[in-house]
Short mmCIF file of C-alpha atoms in Angstrom, two decimals:
data_model
loop_
_atom_site.label_atom_id
_atom_site.label_comp_id
_atom_site.label_asym_id
_atom_site.label_seq_id
_atom_site.Cartn_x
_atom_site.Cartn_y
_atom_site.Cartn_z
CA UNK A 1 45.08 113.24 -107.89
CA UNK A 2 43.84 109.66 -107.87
CA UNK A 3 40.79 110.58 -109.91
CA UNK A 4 42.99 112.16 -112.59
CA UNK A 5 45.20 109.08 -112.63
CA UNK A 6 42.14 106.86 -113.11
CA UNK A 7 40.96 109.09 -115.95
CA UNK A 8 44.30 108.80 -117.75
CA UNK A 9 44.34 105.05 -117.15
CA UNK A 10 40.86 104.71 -118.64
CA UNK A 11 41.86 106.70 -121.73
CA UNK A 12 44.93 104.52 -122.17
CA UNK A 13 42.95 101.30 -121.80
CA UNK A 14 40.35 102.40 -124.33
CA UNK A 15 42.94 103.19 -126.96
CA UNK A 16 44.86 99.96 -126.28
CA UNK A 17 41.66 97.95 -126.47
CA UNK A 18 40.84 99.41 -129.88
CA UNK A 19 44.27 98.44 -131.19
CA UNK A 20 44.27 94.87 -129.94
CA UNK A 21 40.64 93.83 -130.36
CA UNK A 22 39.08 94.34 -133.82
CA UNK A 23 35.54 94.03 -132.44
CA UNK A 24 36.22 97.10 -130.28
CA UNK A 25 37.35 99.33 -133.16
CA UNK A 26 34.13 101.34 -132.97
CA UNK A 27 34.94 102.45 -129.42
CA UNK A 28 36.37 105.90 -129.85
CA UNK A 29 36.31 108.62 -127.23
CA UNK A 30 37.60 112.12 -127.62
CA UNK A 31 37.38 112.84 -123.94
CA UNK A 32 36.64 111.02 -120.75
CA UNK A 33 34.83 112.76 -117.94
CA UNK A 34 34.67 111.37 -114.43
CA UNK A 35 32.31 112.57 -111.74
CA UNK A 36 33.17 112.09 -108.09
CA UNK A 37 30.14 111.32 -106.00
CA UNK A 38 29.95 111.94 -102.29
CA UNK A 39 33.16 111.27 -100.47
CA UNK A 40 32.91 108.14 -98.34
CA UNK A 41 36.02 107.70 -96.23
CA UNK A 42 37.16 104.16 -95.68
CA UNK A 43 36.55 103.17 -92.09
CA UNK A 44 38.41 100.07 -91.06
CA UNK A 45 36.26 97.83 -88.94
CA UNK A 46 38.09 96.17 -86.14
CA UNK A 47 36.97 92.88 -84.81
CA UNK A 48 38.11 90.86 -81.87
CA UNK A 49 40.49 88.11 -82.79
CA UNK A 50 39.70 86.00 -79.74
CA UNK A 51 36.50 84.03 -80.28
CA UNK A 52 34.11 84.15 -77.36
CA UNK A 53 31.90 81.14 -76.99
CA UNK A 54 30.22 79.19 -74.27
CA UNK A 55 32.04 76.01 -73.35
CA UNK A 56 30.10 72.98 -74.57
CA UNK A 57 32.23 70.29 -72.93
CA UNK A 58 31.65 69.23 -69.32
CA UNK A 59 35.09 67.85 -68.56
CA UNK A 60 33.61 64.55 -67.51
CA UNK A 61 35.93 61.88 -68.80
CA UNK A 62 37.85 59.01 -67.28
CA UNK A 63 41.59 59.48 -66.88
CA UNK A 64 43.52 56.25 -66.58
CA UNK A 65 46.66 56.63 -64.45
CA UNK A 66 48.99 54.85 -66.87
CA UNK A 67 51.45 57.72 -67.39
CA UNK A 68 51.76 60.51 -64.83
CA UNK A 69 52.58 63.21 -67.42
CA UNK A 70 49.66 62.18 -69.61
CA UNK A 71 47.31 62.01 -66.63
CA UNK A 72 48.36 65.51 -65.51
CA UNK A 73 47.76 66.83 -69.04
CA UNK A 74 44.21 65.46 -69.03
CA UNK A 75 43.60 66.88 -65.56
CA UNK A 76 44.82 70.26 -66.80
CA UNK A 77 42.37 70.07 -69.72
CA UNK A 78 39.58 69.17 -67.29
CA UNK A 79 40.41 72.22 -65.11
CA UNK A 80 40.39 74.51 -68.16
CA UNK A 81 37.02 73.17 -69.31
CA UNK A 82 35.48 73.64 -65.88
CA UNK A 83 36.95 77.14 -65.56
CA UNK A 84 35.53 78.06 -69.00
CA UNK A 85 32.11 76.81 -67.85
CA UNK A 86 32.34 78.99 -64.75
CA UNK A 87 32.65 76.07 -62.37
CA UNK A 88 35.11 76.10 -59.49
CA UNK A 89 36.90 73.10 -58.11
#
């Protein structure tokens, strides 16, 4: 079905091209023949969306206790970094 559609589309494009482009006037085809080669089904490759990488940071930074919420956020980041490195507190 799709191959026949492509054949008809190609015929239509060739005739339209001849009409609109004078340098293509010599292109005349009485018939168009398409050959289907081996059937290669489309196999969708799935990939993981979560990147896996080794943690490069060490979590060694100074946290100044100016704001308790901010300090806790930095401590949370430090715990995540150490957990990603495989270290335990």
